Coordinates of C-alpha atoms in Angstrom, one line a residue:
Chain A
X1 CA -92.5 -63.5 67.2
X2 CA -93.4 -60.8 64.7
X3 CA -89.8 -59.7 64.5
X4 CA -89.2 -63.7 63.6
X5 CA -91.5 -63.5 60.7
X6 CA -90.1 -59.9 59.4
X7 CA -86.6 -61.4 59.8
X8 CA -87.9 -64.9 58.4
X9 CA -89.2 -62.5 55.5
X10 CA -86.2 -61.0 54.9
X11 CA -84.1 -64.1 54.9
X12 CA -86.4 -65.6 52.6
X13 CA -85.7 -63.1 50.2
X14 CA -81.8 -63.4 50.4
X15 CA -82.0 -67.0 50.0
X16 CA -84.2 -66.6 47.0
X17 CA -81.2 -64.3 45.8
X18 CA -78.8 -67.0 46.1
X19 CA -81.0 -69.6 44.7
X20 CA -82.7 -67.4 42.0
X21 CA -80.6 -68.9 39.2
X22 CA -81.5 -72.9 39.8
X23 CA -85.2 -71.6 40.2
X24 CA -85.3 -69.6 37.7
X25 CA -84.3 -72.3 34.8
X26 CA -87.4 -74.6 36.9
X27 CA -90.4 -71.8 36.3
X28 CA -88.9 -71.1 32.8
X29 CA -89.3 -74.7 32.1
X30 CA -92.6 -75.2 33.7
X31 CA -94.1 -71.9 32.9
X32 CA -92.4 -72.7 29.0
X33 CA -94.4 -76.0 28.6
X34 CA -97.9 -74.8 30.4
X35 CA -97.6 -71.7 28.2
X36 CA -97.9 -74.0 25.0
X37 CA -101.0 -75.4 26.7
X38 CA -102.5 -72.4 27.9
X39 CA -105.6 -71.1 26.1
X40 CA -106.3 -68.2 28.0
X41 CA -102.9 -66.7 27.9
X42 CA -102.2 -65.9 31.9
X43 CA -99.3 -67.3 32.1
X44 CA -98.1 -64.4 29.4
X45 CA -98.8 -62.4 32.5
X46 CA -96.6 -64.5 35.0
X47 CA -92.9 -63.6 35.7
X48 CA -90.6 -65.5 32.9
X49 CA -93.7 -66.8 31.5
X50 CA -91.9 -66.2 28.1
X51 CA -93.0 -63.8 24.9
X52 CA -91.9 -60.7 24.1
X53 CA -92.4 -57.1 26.1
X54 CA -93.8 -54.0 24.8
X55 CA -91.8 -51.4 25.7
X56 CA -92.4 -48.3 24.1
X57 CA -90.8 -44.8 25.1
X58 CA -93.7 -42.6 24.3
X59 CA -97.3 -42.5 24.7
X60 CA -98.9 -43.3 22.2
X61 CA -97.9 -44.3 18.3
X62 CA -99.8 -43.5 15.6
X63 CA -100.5 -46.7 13.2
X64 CA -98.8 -46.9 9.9
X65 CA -100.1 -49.0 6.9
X66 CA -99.4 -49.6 3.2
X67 CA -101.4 -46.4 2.3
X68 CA -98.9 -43.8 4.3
X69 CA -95.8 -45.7 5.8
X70 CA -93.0 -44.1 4.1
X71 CA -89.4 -44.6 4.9
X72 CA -86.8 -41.8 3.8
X73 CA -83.3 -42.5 2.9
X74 CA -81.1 -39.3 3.8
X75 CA -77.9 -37.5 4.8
X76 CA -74.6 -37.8 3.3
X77 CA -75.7 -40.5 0.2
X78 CA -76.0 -39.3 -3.5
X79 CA -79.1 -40.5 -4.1
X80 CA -81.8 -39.4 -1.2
X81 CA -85.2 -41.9 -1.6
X82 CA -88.6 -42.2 0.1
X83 CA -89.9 -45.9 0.0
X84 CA -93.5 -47.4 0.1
X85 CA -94.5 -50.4 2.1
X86 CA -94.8 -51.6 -1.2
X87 CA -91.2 -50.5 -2.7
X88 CA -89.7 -52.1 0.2
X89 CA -91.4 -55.4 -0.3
X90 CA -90.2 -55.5 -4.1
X91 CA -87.0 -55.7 -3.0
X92 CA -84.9 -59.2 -2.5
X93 CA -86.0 -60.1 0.7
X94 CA -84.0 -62.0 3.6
X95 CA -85.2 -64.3 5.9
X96 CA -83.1 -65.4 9.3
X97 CA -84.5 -67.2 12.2
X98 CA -82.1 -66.4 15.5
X99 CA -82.6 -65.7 19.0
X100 CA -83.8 -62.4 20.4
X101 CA -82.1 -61.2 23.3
X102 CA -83.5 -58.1 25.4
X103 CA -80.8 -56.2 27.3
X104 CA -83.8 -56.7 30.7
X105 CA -83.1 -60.6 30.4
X106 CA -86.0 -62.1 28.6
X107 CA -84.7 -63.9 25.1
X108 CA -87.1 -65.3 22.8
X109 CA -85.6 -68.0 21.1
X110 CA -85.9 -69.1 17.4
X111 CA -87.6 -65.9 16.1
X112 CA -87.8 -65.3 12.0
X113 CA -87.6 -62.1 10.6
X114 CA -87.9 -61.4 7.0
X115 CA -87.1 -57.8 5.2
X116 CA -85.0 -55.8 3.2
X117 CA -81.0 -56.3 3.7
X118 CA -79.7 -52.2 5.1
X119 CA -76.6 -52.7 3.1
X120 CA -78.9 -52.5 -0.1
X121 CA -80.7 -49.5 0.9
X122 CA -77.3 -48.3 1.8
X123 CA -76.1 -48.9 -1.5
X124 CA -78.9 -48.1 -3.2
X125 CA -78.5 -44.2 -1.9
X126 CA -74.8 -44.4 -2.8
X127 CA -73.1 -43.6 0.3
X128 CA -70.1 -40.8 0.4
X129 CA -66.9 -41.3 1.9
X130 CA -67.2 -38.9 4.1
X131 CA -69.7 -41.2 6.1
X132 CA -69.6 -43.3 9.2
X133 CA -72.2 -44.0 10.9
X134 CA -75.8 -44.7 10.2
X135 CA -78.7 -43.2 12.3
X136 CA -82.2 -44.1 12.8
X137 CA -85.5 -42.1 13.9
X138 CA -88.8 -43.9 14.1
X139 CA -92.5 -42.4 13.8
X140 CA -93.2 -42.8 17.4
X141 CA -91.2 -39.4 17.5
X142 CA -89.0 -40.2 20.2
X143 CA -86.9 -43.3 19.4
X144 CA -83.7 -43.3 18.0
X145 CA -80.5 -45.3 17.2
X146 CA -77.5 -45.7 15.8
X147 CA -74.3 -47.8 14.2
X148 CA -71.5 -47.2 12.6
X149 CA -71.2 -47.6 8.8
X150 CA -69.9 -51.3 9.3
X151 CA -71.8 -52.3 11.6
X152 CA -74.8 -51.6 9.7
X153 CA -73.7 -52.9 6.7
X154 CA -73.6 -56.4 8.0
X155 CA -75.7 -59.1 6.2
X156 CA -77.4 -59.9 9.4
X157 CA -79.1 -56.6 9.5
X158 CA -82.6 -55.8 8.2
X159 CA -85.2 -53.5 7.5
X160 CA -87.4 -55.5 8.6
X161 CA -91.1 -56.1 7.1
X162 CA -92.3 -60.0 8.7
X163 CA -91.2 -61.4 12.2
X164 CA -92.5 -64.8 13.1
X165 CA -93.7 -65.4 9.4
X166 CA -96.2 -62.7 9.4
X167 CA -96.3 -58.7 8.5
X168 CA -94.9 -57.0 11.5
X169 CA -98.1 -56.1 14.1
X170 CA -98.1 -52.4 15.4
X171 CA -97.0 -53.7 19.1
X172 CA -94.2 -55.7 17.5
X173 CA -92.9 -51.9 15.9
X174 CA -94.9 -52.4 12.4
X175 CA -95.3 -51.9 9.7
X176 CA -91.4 -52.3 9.2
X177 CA -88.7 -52.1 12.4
X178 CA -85.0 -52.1 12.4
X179 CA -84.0 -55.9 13.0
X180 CA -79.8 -55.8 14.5
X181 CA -79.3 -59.4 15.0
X182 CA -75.8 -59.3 16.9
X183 CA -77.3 -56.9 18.9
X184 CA -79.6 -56.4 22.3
X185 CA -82.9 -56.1 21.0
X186 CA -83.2 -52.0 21.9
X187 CA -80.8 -51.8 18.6
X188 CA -83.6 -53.1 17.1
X189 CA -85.7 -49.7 16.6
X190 CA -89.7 -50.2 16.2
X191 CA -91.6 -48.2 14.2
X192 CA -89.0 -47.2 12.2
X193 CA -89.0 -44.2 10.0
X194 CA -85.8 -42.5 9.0
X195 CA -82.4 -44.0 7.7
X196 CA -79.8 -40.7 8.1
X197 CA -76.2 -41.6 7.0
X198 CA -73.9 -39.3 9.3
X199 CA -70.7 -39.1 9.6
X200 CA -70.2 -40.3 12.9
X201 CA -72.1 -41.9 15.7
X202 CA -75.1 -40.6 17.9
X203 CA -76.3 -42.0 20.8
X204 CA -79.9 -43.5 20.4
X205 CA -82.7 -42.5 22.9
X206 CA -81.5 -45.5 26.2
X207 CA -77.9 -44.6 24.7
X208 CA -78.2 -41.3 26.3
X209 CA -80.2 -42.9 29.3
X210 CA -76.9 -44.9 29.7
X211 CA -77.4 -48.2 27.7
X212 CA -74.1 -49.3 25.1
X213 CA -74.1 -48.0 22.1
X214 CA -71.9 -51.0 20.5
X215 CA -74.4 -53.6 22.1
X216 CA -73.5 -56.9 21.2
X217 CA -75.2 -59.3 22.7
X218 CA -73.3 -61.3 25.0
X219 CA -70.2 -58.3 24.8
X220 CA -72.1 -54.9 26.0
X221 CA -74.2 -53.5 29.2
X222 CA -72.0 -55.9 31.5
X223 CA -74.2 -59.0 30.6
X224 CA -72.6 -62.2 29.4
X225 CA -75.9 -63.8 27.9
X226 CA -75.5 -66.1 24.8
X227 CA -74.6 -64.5 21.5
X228 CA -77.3 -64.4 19.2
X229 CA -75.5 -64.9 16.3
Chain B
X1 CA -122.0 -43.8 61.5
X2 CA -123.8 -43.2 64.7
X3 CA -122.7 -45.7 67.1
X4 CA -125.8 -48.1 68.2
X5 CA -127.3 -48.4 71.7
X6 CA -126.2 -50.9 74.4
X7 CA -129.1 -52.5 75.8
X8 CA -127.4 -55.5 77.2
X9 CA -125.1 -53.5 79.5
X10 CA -127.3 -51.3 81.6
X11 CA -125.6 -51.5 84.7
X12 CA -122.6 -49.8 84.1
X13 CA -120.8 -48.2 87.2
X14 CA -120.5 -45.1 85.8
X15 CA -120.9 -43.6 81.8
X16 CA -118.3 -45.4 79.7
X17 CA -117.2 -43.1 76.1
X18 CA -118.9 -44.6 73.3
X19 CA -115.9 -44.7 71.5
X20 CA -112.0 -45.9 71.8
X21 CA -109.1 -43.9 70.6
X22 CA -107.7 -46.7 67.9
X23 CA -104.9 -44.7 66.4
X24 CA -102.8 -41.6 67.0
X25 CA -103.0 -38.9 64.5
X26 CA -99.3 -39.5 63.7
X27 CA -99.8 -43.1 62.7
X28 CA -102.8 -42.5 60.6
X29 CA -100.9 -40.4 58.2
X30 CA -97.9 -42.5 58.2
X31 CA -100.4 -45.0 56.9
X32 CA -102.1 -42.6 54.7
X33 CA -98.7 -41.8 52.7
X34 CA -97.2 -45.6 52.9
X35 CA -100.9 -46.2 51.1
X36 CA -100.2 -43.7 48.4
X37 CA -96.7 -44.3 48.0
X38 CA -97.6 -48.3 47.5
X39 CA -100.3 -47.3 45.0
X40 CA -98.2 -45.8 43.0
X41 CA -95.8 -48.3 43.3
X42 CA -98.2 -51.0 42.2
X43 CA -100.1 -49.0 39.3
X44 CA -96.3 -47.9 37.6
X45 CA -95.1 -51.9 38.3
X46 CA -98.6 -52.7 36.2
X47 CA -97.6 -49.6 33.3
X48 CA -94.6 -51.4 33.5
X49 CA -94.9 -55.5 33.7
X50 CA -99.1 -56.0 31.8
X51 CA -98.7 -55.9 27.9
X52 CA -101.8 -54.0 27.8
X53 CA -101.4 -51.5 30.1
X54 CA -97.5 -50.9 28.8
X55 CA -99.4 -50.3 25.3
X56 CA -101.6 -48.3 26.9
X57 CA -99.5 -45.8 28.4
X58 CA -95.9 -46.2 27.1
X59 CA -93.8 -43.4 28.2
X60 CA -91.3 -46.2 29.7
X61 CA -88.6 -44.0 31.0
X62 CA -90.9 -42.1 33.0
X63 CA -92.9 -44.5 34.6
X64 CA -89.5 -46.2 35.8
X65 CA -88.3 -42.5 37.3
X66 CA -92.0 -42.5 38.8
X67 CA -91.4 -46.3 39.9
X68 CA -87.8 -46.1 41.4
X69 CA -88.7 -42.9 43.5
X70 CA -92.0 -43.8 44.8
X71 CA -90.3 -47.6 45.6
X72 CA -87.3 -45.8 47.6
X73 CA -89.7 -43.6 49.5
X74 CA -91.5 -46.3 50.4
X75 CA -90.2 -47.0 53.7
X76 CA -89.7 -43.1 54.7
X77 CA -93.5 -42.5 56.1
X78 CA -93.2 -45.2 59.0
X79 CA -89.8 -44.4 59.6
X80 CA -90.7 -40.4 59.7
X81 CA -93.3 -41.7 62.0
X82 CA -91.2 -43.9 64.6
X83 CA -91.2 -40.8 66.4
X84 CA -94.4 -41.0 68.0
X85 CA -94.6 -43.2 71.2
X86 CA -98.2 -44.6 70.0
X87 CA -96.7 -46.2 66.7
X88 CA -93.6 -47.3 68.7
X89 CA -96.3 -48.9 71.6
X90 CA -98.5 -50.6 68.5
X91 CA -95.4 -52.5 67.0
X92 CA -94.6 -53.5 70.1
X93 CA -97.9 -55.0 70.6
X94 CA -97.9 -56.3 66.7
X95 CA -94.4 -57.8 67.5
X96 CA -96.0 -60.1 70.8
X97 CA -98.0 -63.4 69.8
X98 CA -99.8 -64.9 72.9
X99 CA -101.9 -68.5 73.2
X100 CA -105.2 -66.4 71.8
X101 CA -103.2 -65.4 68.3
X102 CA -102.8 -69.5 67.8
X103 CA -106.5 -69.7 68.8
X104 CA -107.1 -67.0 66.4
X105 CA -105.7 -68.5 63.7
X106 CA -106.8 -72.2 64.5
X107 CA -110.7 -70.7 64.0
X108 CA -109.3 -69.2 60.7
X109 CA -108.6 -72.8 59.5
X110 CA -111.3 -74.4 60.6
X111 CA -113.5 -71.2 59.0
X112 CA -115.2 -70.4 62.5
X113 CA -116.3 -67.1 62.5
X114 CA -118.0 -66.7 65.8
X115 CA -116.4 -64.1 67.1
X116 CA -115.9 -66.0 70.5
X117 CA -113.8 -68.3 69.0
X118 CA -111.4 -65.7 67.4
X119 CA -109.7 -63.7 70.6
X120 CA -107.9 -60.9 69.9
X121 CA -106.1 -58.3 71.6
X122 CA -105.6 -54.4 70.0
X123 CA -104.7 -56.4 66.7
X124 CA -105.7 -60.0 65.6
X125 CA -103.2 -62.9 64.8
X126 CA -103.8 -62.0 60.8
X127 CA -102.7 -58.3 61.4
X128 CA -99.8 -59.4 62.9
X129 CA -98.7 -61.9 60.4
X130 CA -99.6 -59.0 58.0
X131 CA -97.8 -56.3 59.4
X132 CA -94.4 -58.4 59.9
X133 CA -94.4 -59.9 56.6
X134 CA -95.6 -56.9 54.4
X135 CA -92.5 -55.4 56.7
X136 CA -89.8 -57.9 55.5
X137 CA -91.5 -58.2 51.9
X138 CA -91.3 -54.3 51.1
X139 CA -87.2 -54.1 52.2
X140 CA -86.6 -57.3 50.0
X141 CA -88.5 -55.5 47.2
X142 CA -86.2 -52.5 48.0
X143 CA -82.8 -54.2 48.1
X144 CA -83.8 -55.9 44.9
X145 CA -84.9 -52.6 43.1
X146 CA -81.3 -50.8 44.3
X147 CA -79.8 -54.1 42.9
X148 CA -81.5 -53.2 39.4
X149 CA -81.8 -49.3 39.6
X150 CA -78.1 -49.0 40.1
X151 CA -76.6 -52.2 37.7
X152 CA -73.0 -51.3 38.7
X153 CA -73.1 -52.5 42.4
X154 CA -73.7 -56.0 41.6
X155 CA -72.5 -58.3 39.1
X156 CA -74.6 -59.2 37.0
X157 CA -76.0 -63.0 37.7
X158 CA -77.2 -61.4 40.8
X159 CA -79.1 -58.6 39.5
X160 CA -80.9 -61.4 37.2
X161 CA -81.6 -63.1 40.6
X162 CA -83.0 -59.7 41.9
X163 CA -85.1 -59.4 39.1
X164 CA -86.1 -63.3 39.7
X165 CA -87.5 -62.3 43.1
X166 CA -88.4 -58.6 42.4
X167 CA -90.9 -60.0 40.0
X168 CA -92.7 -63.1 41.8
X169 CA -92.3 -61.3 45.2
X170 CA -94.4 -58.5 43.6
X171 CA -96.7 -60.7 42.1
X172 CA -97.1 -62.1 45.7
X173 CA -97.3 -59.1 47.5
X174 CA -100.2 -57.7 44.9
X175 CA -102.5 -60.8 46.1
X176 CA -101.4 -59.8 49.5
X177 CA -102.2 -56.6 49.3
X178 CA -105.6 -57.1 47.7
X179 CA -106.3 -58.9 50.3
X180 CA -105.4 -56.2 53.0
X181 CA -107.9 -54.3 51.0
X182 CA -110.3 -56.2 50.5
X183 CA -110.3 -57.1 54.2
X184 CA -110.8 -53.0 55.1
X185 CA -113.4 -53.1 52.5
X186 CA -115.7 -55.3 54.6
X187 CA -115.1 -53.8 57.9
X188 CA -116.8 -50.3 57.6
X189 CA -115.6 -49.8 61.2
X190 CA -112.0 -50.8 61.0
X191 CA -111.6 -48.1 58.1
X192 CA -113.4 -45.3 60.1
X193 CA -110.6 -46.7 62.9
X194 CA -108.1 -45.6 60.7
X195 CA -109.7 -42.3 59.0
X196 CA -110.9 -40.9 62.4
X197 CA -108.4 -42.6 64.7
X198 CA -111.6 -44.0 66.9
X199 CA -113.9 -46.7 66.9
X200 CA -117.0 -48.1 68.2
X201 CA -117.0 -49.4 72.0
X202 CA -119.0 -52.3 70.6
X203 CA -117.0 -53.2 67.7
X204 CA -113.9 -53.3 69.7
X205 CA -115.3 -55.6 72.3
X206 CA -116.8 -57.7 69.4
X207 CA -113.4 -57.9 67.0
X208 CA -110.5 -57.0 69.6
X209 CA -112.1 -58.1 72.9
X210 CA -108.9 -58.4 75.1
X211 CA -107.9 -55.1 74.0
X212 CA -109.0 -52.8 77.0
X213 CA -107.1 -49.8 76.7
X214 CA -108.9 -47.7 79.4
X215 CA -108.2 -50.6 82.0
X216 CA -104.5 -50.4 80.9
X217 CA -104.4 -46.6 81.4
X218 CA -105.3 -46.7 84.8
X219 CA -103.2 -49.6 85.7
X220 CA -100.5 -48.6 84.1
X221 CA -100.0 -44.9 82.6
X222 CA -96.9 -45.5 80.4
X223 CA -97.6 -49.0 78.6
X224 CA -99.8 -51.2 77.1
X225 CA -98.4 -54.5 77.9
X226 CA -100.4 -57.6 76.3
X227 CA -102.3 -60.5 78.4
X228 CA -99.9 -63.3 77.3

């Protein structure tokens, strides 16, 4: 009888294997509309219950704000520059609403983010042609990505400075974050710091842990999830 | 604890022990590392899962090394300890369900807590349902973790399946365990059973009053069979 229920147990949790996907779109569904009604916030805490996840790679992260963010515009470009929180938001800004897309599974769908278009840093510093790739450290002083020179001069990425139509919160990378929107959302550095032009590509810190460094969202990491874009 | 005086059995034919040998010395550590190895399993699935507590102590590619090993391990203490006849005798009593388990568990749903109404052998109809369940539970929360520690054996729409039920199966065995807990925490007498490997005479003829393991001995040196 007790071997019944251990094997019951583990059947269970095949069959819950098998019939994960048709369950899983019912408790997103559910847990989606109770979350719009919940006050207290637990269902944040429930499996799927929708949101984003912090992740963060290091311990702790020192807090940045208007009075010493700076972000630094280096490597092979003609005219090095150190930005403000301030500088940055004097610049054109772009806003795009798309979906975000974690390379774990979650997705948030329908998220704004508003900043400063790369490609105008980028041509702001007056890249050389010896370059290729772009590389990104963050203040957290572990974090780090990359893309090539064309990938990051796409229009659909920013440095970021406003995500869901408010300045970017510490948890959510703040003051200003890399924002890839083609990409799973670990392209999308937090926190970030440094903008290195280099003349070819180096793997970011879950690049080296294994993770794609061309991680298109839909196209990378073996997942066929919805493009975002 | 000093065990208390028996009054009410003055006539004994000669002097009984005042205490019962519960647990061998083997199984008692095999539970004392499964315990660690689940707490640290549960605390790096919090650092991990809670908002707050990833905040709090970041460091992710750590705490999933710490997570993965400690998960894989899981199973290695009671394996490591199938070697000793006692644990191999207990499951065998764990695995038996006789007509006093369904009593057991009928006074459990009609919230009757006279201990006469709640027979129970060497472990009660709960314990059993416990120790078979937490069983099956922790190798489905293993076969889902290999499915997402090592992404290339499985295609993909099953590891998001195995991350469907890693997640609410954890969720389920954390109530589960609290409650395993939370039992031990109000029996002062079934923890000493397993720190010191004895308990009470008293206690076991109160909670576990079929279990008679001297009368077993004597009948029958090699097994513990269990009234059915």
């Amino acid at each position: 009888m007790g071997r019944r229920v251990f094997l019951g147990t583990l059947g269970l949790g095949a069959l819950g294997v098998l019939a994960a996907p048709a369950l899983q779109r019912g408790t997103e569904a559910f847990l989606g509309g109770a979350a719009d009604r919940d006050p207290t916030g637990l269902t944040g805490l429930l499996p799927n219950g929708g949101g984003f996840r912090y992740y963060s790679v290091t311990s702790s992260v020192p807090h940045k704000d208007a009075g010493n963010y700076r972000l630094t515009v280096d490597g092979l470009v003609d005219r090095p520059a150190t930005y403000t929180l301030a500088g940055l938001r004097a610049l054109p800004q772009t806003r795009m609403v798309r979906d975000v897309q974690c390379v774990t599974g979650w997705r948030v769908p329908g998220t704004p983010f508003e900043g400063v278009r790369l490609s105008e840093l980028l041509d702001a510093a007056g890249v050389r042609s010896s370059a290729g790739a772009v590389r990104f450290t963050c203040f957290d002083g572990a974090y780090s990505e990359s893309l090539t020179l064309e990938q990051a001069r796409r229009a659909d990425v920013l440095v970021a400075l406003r995500m869901q139509d408010e300045d970017l919160g510490h948890s959510h990378g703040g003051p200003v974050r890399l924002y890839v929107a083609p990409m799973y959302f670990y392209k999308s550095a937090k926190w970030l710091s440094g903008i290195t032009v280099t003349d070819e590509v180096r793997p970011g810190y879950w690049e080296e842990r294994g993770y794609d460094v061309d991680a298109w969202v839909g196209r990378s990491n073996g997942r066929d999830d919805e493009p975002t874009t | 604890m000093n065990p208390p005086p028996e009054p009410e059995r003055p006539a004994q034919p000669r002097q009984l022990p005042t205490h019962l040998r519960r647990f061998s010395t083997a199984e008692r550590w095999a539970h004392r590392a499964t315990a660690l190895l689940a707490g640290v399993c549960v605390l790096t699935a919090a650092c991990l899962y809670l908002p707050q507590l990833a905040q709090l102590v970041g460091r992710r590619a750590l705490v999933v090394t710490v997570h993965q090993w400690t998960g894989a391990a899981l199973p290695v203490p009671v394996l490591a300890a199938l070697g000793s006849r006692a644990l191999r005798a207990d499951l065998g009593l764990l695995n038996r369900f006789g007509p006093h388990d369904r009593q057991w568990l009928r006074a459990v749903l009609r919230r009757d807590k006279r201990p006469s109404a709640r027979p129970a052998h060497k472990f009660n109809a709960g314990q059993k349902l416990y120790a078979a369940w937490a069983a099956g539970a922790t190798l489905v929360m293993l076969g889902t973790g290999l499915m997402m520690w090592f992404t290339h054996l499985t295609p993909l729409v099953w590891r998001t399946a195995a991350t469907f039920v890693h997640d609410w199966l954890a969720l389920t065995l954390g109530i589960v365990l609290a409650g395993h807990i939370g039992m031990a925490m109000g029996d002062p007498e079934a923890r000493r059973g397993m720190r010191t490997g004895s308990v009470t005479r008293a206690w076991a003829e109160r909670e576990h009053p079929l279990w008679q393991p001297e009368a077993e001995e004597t009948r029958q040196p090699h097994r513990t069979p269990e009234p059915r």
